[in-house]
PDB file of C-alpha atoms in Angstrom:
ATOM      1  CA  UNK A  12     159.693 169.861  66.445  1.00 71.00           C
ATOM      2  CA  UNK A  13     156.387 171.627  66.794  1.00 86.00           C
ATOM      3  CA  UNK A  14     152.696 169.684  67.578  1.00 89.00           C
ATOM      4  CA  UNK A  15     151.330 170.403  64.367  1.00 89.00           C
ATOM      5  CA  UNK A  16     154.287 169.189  62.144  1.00 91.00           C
ATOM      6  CA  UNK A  17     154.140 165.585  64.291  1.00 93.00           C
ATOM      7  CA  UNK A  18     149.826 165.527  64.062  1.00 94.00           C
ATOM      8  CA  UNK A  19     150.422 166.143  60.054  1.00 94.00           C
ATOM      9  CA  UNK A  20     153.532 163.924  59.483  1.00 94.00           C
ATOM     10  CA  UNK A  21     151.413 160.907  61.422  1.00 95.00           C
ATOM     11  CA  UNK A  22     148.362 161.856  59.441  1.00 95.00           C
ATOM     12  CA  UNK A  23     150.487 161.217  56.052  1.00 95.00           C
ATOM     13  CA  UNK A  24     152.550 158.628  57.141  1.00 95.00           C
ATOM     14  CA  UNK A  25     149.681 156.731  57.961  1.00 95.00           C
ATOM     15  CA  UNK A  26     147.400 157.141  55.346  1.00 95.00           C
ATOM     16  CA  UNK A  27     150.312 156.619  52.719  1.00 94.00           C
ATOM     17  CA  UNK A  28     150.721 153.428  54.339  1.00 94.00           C
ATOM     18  CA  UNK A  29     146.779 152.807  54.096  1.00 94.00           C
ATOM     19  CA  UNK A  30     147.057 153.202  50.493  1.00 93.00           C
ATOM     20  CA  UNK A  31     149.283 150.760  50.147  1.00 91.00           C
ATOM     21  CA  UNK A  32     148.029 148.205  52.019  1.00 91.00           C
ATOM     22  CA  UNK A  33     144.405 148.338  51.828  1.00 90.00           C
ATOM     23  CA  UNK A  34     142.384 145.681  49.498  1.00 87.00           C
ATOM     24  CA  UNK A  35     139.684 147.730  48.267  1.00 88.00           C
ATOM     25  CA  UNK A  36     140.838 150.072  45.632  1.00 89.00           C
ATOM     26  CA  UNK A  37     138.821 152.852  46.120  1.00 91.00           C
ATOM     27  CA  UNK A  38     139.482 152.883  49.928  1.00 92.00           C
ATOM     28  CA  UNK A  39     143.204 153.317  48.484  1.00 92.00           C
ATOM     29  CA  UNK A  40     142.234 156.152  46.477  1.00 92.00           C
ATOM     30  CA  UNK A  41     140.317 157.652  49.327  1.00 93.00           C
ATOM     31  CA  UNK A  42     143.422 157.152  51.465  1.00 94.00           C
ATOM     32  CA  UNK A  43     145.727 158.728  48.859  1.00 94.00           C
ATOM     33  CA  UNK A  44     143.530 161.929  48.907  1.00 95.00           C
ATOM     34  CA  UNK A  45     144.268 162.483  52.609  1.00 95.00           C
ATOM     35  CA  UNK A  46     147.925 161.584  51.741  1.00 95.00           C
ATOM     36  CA  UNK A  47     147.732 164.529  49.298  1.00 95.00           C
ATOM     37  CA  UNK A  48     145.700 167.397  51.766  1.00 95.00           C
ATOM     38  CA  UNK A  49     148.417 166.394  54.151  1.00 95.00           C
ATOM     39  CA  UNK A  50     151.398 167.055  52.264  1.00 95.00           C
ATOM     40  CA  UNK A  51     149.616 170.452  50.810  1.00 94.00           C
ATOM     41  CA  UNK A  52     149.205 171.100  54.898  1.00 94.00           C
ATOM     42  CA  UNK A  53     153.494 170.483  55.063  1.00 93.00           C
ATOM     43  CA  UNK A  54     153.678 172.933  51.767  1.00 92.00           C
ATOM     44  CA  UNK A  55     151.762 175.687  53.789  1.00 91.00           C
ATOM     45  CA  UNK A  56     153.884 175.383  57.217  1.00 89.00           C
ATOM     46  CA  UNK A  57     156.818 175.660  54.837  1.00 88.00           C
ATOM     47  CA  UNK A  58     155.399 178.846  54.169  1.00 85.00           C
ATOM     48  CA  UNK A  59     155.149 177.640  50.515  1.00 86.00           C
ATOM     49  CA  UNK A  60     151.381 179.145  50.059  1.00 88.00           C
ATOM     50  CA  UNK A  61     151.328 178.931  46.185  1.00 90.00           C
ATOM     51  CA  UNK A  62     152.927 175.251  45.706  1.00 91.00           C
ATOM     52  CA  UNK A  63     150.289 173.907  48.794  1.00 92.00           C
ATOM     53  CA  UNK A  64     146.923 175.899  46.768  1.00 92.00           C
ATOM     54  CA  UNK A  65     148.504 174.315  43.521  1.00 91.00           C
ATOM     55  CA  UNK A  66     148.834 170.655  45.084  1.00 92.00           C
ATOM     56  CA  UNK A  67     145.526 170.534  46.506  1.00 93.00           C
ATOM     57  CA  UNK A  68     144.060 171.936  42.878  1.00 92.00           C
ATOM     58  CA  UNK A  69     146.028 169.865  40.790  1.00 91.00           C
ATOM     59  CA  UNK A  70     146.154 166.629  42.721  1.00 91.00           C
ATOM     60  CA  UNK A  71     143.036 166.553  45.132  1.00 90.00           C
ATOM     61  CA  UNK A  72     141.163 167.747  41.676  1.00 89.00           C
ATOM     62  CA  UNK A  73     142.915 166.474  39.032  1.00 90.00           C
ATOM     63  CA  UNK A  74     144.903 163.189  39.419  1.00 91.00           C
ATOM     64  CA  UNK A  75     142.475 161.757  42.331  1.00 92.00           C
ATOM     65  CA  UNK A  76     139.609 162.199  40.054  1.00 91.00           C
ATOM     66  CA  UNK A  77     141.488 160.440  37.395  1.00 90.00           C
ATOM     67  CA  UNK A  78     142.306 157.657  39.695  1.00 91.00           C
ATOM     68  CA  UNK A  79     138.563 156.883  40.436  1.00 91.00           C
ATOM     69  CA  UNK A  80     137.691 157.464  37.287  1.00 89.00           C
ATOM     70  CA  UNK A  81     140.633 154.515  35.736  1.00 90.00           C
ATOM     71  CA  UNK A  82     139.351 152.429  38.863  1.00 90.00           C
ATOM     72  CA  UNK A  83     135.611 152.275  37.583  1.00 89.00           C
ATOM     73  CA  UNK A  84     136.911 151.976  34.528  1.00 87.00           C
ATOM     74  CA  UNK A  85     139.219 148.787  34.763  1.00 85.00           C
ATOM     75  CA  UNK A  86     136.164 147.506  37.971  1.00 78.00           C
ATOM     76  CA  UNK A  87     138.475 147.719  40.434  1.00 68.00           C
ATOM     77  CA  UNK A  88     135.999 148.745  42.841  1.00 68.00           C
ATOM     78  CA  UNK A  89     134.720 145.610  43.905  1.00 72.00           C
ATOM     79  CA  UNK A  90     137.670 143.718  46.302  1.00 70.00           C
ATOM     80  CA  UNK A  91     139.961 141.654  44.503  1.00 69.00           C
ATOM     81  CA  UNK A  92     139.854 137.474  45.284  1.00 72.00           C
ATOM     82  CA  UNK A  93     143.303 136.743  44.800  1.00 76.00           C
ATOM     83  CA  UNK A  94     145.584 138.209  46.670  1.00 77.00           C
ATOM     84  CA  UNK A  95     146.772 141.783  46.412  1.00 77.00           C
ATOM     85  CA  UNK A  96     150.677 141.960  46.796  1.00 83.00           C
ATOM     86  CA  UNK A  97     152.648 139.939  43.518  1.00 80.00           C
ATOM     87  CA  UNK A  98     154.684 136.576  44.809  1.00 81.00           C
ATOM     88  CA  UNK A  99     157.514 138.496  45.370  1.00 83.00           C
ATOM     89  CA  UNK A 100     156.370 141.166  48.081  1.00 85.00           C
ATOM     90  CA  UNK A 101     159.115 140.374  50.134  1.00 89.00           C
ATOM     91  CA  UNK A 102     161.965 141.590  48.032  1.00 91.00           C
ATOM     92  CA  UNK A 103     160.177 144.636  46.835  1.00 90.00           C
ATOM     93  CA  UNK A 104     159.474 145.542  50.932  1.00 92.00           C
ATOM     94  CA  UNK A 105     163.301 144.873  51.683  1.00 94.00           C
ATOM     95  CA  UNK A 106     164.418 146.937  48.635  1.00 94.00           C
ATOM     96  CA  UNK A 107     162.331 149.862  50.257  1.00 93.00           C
ATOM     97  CA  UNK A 108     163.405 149.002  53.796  1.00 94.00           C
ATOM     98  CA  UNK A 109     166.982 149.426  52.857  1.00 95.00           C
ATOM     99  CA  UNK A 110     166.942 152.848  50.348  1.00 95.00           C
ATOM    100  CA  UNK A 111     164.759 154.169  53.381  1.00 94.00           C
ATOM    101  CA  UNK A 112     167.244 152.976  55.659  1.00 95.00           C
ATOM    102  CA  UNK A 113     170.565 154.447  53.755  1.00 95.00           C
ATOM    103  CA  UNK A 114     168.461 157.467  52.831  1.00 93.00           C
ATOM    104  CA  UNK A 115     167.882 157.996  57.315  1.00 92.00           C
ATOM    105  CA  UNK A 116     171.534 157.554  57.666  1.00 92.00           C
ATOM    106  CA  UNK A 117     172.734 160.255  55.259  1.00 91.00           C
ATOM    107  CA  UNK A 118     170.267 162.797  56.247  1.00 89.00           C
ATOM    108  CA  UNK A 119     171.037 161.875  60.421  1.00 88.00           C
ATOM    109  CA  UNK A 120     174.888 161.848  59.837  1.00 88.00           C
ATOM    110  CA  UNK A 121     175.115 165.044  57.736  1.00 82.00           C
ATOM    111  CA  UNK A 122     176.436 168.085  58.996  1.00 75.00           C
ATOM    112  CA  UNK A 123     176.008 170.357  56.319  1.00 72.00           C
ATOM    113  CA  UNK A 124     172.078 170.910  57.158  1.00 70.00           C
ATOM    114  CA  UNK A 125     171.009 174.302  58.594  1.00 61.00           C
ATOM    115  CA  UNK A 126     170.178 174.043  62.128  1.00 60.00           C
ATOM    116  CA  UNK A 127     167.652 176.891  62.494  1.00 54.00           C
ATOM    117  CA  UNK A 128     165.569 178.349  60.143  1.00 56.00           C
ATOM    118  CA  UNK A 129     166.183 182.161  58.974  1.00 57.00           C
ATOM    119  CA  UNK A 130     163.774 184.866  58.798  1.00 56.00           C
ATOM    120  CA  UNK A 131     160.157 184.055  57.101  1.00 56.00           C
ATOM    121  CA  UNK A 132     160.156 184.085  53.234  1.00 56.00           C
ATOM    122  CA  UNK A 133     157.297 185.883  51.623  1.00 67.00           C
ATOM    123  CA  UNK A 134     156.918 183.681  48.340  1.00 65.00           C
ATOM    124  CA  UNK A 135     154.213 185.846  47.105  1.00 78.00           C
ATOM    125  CA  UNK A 136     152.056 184.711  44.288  1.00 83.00           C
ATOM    126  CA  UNK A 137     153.304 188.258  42.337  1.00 86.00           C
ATOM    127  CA  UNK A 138     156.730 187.107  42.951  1.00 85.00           C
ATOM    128  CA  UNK A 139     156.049 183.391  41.787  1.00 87.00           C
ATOM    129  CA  UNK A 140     154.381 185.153  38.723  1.00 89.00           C
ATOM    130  CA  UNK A 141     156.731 187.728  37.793  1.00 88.00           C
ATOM    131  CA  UNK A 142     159.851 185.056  37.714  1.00 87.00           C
ATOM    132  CA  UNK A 143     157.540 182.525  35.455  1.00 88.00           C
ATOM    133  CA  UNK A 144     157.014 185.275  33.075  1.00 91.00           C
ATOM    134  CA  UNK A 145     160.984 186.254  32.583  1.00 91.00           C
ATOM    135  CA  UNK A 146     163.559 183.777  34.211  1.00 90.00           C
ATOM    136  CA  UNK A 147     161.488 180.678  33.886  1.00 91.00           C
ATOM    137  CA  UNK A 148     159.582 181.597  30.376  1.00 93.00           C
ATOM    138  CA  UNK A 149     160.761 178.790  28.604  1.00 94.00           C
ATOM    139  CA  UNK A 150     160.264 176.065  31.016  1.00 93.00           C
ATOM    140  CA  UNK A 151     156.981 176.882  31.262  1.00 93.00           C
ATOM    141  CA  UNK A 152     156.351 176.651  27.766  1.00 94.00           C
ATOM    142  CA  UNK A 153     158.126 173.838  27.920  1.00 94.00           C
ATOM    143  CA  UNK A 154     156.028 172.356  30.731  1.00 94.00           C
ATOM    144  CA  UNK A 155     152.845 174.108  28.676  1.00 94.00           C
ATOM    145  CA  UNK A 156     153.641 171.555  25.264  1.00 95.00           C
ATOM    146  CA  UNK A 157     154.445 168.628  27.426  1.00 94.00           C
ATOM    147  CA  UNK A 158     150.650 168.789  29.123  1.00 93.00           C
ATOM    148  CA  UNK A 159     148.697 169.558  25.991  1.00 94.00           C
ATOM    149  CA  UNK A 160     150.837 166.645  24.347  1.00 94.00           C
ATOM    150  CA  UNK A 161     150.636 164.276  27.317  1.00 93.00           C
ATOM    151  CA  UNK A 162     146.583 164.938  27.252  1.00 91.00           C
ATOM    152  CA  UNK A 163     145.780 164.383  23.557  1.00 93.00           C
ATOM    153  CA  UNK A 164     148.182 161.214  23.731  1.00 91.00           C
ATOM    154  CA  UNK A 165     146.166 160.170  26.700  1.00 89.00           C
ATOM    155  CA  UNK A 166     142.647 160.740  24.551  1.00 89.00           C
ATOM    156  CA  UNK A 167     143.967 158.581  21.707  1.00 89.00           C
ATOM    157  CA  UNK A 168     145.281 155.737  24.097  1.00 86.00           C
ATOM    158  CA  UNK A 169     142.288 155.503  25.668  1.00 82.00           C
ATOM    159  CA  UNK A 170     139.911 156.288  22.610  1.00 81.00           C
ATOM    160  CA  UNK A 171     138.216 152.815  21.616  1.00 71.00           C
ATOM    161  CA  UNK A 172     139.493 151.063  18.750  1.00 66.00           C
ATOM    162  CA  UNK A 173     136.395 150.509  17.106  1.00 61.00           C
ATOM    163  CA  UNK A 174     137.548 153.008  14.136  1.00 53.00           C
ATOM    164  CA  UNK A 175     140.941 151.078  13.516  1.00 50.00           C
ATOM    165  CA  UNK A 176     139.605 147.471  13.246  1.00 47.00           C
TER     166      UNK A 176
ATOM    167  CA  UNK B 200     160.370 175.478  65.022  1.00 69.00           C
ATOM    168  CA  UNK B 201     160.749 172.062  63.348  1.00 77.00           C
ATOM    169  CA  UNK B 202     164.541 171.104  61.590  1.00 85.00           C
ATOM    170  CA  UNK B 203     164.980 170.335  58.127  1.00 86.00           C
ATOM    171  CA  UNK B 204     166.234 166.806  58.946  1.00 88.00           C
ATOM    172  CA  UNK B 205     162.654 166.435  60.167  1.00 90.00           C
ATOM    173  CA  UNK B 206     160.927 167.347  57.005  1.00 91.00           C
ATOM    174  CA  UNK B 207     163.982 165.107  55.138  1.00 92.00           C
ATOM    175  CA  UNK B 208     163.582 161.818  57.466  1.00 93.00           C
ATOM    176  CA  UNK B 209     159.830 162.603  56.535  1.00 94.00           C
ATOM    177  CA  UNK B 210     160.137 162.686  52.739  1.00 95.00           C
ATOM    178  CA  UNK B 211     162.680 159.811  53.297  1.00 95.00           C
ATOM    179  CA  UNK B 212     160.100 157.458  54.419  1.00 95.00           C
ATOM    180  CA  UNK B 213     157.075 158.806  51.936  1.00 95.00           C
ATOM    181  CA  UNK B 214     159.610 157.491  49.498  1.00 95.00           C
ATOM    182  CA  UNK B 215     160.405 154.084  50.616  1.00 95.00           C
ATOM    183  CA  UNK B 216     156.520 153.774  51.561  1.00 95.00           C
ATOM    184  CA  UNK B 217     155.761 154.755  47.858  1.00 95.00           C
ATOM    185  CA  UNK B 218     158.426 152.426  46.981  1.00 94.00           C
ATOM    186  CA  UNK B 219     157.036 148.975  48.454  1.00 94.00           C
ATOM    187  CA  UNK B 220     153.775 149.635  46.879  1.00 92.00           C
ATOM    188  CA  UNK B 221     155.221 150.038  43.737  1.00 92.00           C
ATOM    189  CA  UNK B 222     157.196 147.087  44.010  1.00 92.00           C
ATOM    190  CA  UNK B 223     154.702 144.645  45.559  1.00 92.00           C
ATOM    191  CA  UNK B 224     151.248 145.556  44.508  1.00 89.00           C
ATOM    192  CA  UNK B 225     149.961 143.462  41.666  1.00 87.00           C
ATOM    193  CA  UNK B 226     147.567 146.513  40.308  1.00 88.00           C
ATOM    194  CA  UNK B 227     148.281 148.563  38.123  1.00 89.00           C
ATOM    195  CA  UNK B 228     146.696 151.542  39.305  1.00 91.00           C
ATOM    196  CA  UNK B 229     148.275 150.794  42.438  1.00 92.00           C
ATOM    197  CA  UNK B 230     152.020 150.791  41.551  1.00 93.00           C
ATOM    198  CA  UNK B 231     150.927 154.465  39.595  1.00 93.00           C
ATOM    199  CA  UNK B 232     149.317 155.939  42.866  1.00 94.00           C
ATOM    200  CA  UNK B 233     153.399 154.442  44.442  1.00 94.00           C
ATOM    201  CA  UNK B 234     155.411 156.351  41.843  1.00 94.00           C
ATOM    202  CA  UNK B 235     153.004 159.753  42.284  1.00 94.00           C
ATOM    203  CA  UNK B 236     153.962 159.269  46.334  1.00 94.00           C
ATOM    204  CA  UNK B 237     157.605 158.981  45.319  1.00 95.00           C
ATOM    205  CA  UNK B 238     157.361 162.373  43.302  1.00 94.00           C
ATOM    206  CA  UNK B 239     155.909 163.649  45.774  1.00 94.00           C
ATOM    207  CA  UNK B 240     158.354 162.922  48.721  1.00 95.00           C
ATOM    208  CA  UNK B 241     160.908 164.415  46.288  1.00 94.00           C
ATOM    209  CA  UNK B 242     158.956 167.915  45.954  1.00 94.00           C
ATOM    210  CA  UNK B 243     158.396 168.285  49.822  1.00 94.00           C
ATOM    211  CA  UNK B 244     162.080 167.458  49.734  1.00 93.00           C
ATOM    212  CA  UNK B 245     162.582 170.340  47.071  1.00 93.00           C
ATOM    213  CA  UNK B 246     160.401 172.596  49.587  1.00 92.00           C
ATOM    214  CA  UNK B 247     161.829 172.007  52.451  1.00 90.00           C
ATOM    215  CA  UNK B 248     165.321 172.517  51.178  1.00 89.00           C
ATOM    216  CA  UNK B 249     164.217 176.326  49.525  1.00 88.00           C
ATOM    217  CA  UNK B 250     162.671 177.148  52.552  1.00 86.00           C
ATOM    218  CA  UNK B 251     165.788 176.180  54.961  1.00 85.00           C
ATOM    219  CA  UNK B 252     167.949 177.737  52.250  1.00 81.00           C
ATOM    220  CA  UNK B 253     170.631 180.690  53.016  1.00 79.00           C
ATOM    221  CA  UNK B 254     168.745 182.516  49.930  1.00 77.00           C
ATOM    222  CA  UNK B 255     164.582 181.638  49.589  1.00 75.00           C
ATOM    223  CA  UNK B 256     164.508 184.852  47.207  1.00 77.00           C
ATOM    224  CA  UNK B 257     165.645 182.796  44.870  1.00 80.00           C
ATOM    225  CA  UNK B 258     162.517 180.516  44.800  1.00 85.00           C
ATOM    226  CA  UNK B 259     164.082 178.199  42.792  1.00 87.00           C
ATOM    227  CA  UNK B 260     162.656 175.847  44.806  1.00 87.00           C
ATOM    228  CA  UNK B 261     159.281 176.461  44.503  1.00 90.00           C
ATOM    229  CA  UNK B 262     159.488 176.426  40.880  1.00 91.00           C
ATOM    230  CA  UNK B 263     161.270 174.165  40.551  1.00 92.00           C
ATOM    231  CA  UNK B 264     158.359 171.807  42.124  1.00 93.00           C
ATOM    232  CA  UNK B 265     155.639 173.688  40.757  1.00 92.00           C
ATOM    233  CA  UNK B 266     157.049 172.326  37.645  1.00 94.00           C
ATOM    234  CA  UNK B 267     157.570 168.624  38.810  1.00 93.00           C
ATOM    235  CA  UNK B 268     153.760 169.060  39.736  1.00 93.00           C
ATOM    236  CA  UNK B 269     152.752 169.705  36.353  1.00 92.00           C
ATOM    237  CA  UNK B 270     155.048 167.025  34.403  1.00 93.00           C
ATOM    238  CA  UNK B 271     153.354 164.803  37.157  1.00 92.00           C
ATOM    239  CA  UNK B 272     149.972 165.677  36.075  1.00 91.00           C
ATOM    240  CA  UNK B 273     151.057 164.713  32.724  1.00 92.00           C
ATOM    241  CA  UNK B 274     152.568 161.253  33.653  1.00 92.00           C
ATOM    242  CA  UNK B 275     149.755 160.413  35.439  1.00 92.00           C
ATOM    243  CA  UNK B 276     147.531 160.702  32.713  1.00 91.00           C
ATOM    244  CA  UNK B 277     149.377 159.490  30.616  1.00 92.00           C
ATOM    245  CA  UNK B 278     149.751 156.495  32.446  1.00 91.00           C
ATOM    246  CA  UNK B 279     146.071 155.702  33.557  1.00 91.00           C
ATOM    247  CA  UNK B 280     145.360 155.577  30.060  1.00 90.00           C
ATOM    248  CA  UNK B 281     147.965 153.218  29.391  1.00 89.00           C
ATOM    249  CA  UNK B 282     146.428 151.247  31.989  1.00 90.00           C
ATOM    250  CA  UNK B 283     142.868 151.378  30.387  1.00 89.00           C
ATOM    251  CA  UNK B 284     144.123 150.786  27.140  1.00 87.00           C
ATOM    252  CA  UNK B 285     145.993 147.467  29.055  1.00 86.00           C
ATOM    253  CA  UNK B 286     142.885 146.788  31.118  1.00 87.00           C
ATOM    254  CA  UNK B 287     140.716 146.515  27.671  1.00 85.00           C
ATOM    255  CA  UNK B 288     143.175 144.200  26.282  1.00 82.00           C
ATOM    256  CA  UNK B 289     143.948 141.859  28.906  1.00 82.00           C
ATOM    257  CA  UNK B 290     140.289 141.849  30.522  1.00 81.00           C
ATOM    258  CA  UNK B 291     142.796 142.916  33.810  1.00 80.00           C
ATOM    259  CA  UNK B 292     144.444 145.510  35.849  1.00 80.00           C
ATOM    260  CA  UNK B 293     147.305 143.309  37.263  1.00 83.00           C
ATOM    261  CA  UNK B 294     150.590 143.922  36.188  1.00 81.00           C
ATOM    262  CA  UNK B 295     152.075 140.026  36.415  1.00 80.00           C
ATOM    263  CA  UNK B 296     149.160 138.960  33.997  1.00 80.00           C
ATOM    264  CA  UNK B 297     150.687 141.073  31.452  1.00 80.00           C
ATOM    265  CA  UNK B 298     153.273 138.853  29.716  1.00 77.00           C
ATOM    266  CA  UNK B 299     152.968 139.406  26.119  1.00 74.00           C
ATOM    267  CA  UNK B 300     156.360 141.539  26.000  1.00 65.00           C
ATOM    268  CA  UNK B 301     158.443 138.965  28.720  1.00 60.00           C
ATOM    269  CA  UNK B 302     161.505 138.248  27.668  1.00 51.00           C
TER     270      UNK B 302
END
């Protein structure tokens, strides 16, 4: 295990755990963000350059500005009175402790897991490019209708219903 | 360099971190944010197992979670609309003060 996997893996462990405990929710936002950036940092030492630029565009821009923006929206930025977890926190942390738990086990008692990496792959954006055009065409078309769907269904949800009344 | 199980025991707890929230957080937005860190334990998981694979040519792996990136895009906002559309009804974010569908 090399320095800069551990410094990264801390960094996201514990700001994924600061997102889910903290009571303000725009400190949990803010907390989810550096979640994100260090995940995109795990893409790019898995030599994964493409998938890290895309994860830091897509959710650092995208979905963390959404989440601020739904959080101003619904006032979530002031800190909540009651309390923050639901009455029964207890069974939801077990349920977690135990899939992590069985999840450890497999992955520590499996033998089937390469023990050393093999030589460097190149997963040049040409290469990403040129399989999305011809193997992959239809899934991203696929992927293509889904979005503009999901985004015009997320406009009318959210549209106010002063029309309809 | 660092093993695979590393990156795996990694993902594993992202998961069960995303997990708790999701189960024990009373906002809405919250529990989202939970199931977006699930997702994304499973594509580092998708990442790390293309790039420890006997055949990364392939890239399977890498589109393969460039694609669960952009259907996650989709559920997200999908779902923070469904929140504000919530929020505007209930005059709240918290999922047990929805009860209109209980059973």
């Amino acid at each position: 295990m090399t320095w800069p996997f551990i410094i990264i893996a801390l960094l996201t462990i514990a700001s994924a755990v600061a997102t889910m405990t903290l009571r303000n929710l725009v400190h949990c936002a803010l907390a989810f963000t550096v979640t994100l950036a260090g995940l995109a940092a795990l893409y790019l030492q898995l030599d994964a350059q493409f998938v890290g630029f895309a994860q830091i565009l897509i959710y650092n821009g995208a979905v963390a500005i959404l989440v601020v923006f739904a959080i101003l929206l619904t006032r979530g930025s002031e800190p909540p009175q009651q309390a923050i977890f639901s009455s029964t926190w207890a069974l939801g942390v077990g349920i977690a402790v135990v899939v992590f738990g069985v999840l450890s086990a497999m992955v520590l008692s499996s033998h089937a897991l390469a023990p050393a990496g093999p030589a460097p792959a190149i997963a040049s954006v040409r290469e990403i490019g040129d399989q999305l055009m011809t193997k992959y065409i239809l899934p991203l078309e696929v992927v293509g209708l889904l979005l503009t769907a999901a985004l015009i269904g997320g406009v009318l949800i959210a549209m106010h219903e002063t029309k309809t009344k | 360099m660092t093993p695979l199980s590393a990156y795996l025991l990694l993902s594993a707890l992202l998961f069960a971190i995303g997990l708790a929230g999701a189960l024990t957080r009373r906002n809405a937005i919250i529990v989202l944010i939970g199931i977006e860190l699930m997702l994304n334990a499973a594509n580092l998981n998708l990442i790390a197992f293309w790039r420890y694979s006997p055949n990364p040519q392939a890239l399977t792996g890498v589109l393969f979670a460039i694609f669960s990136i952009g259907v996650a895009a989709a559920e997200a906002a999908v779902g923070l609309a469904l929140i504000i559309s919530i929020y505007r009804h209930y005059k709240s974010a918290n999922v047990d003060q929805v009860q209109a569908m209980k059973g």
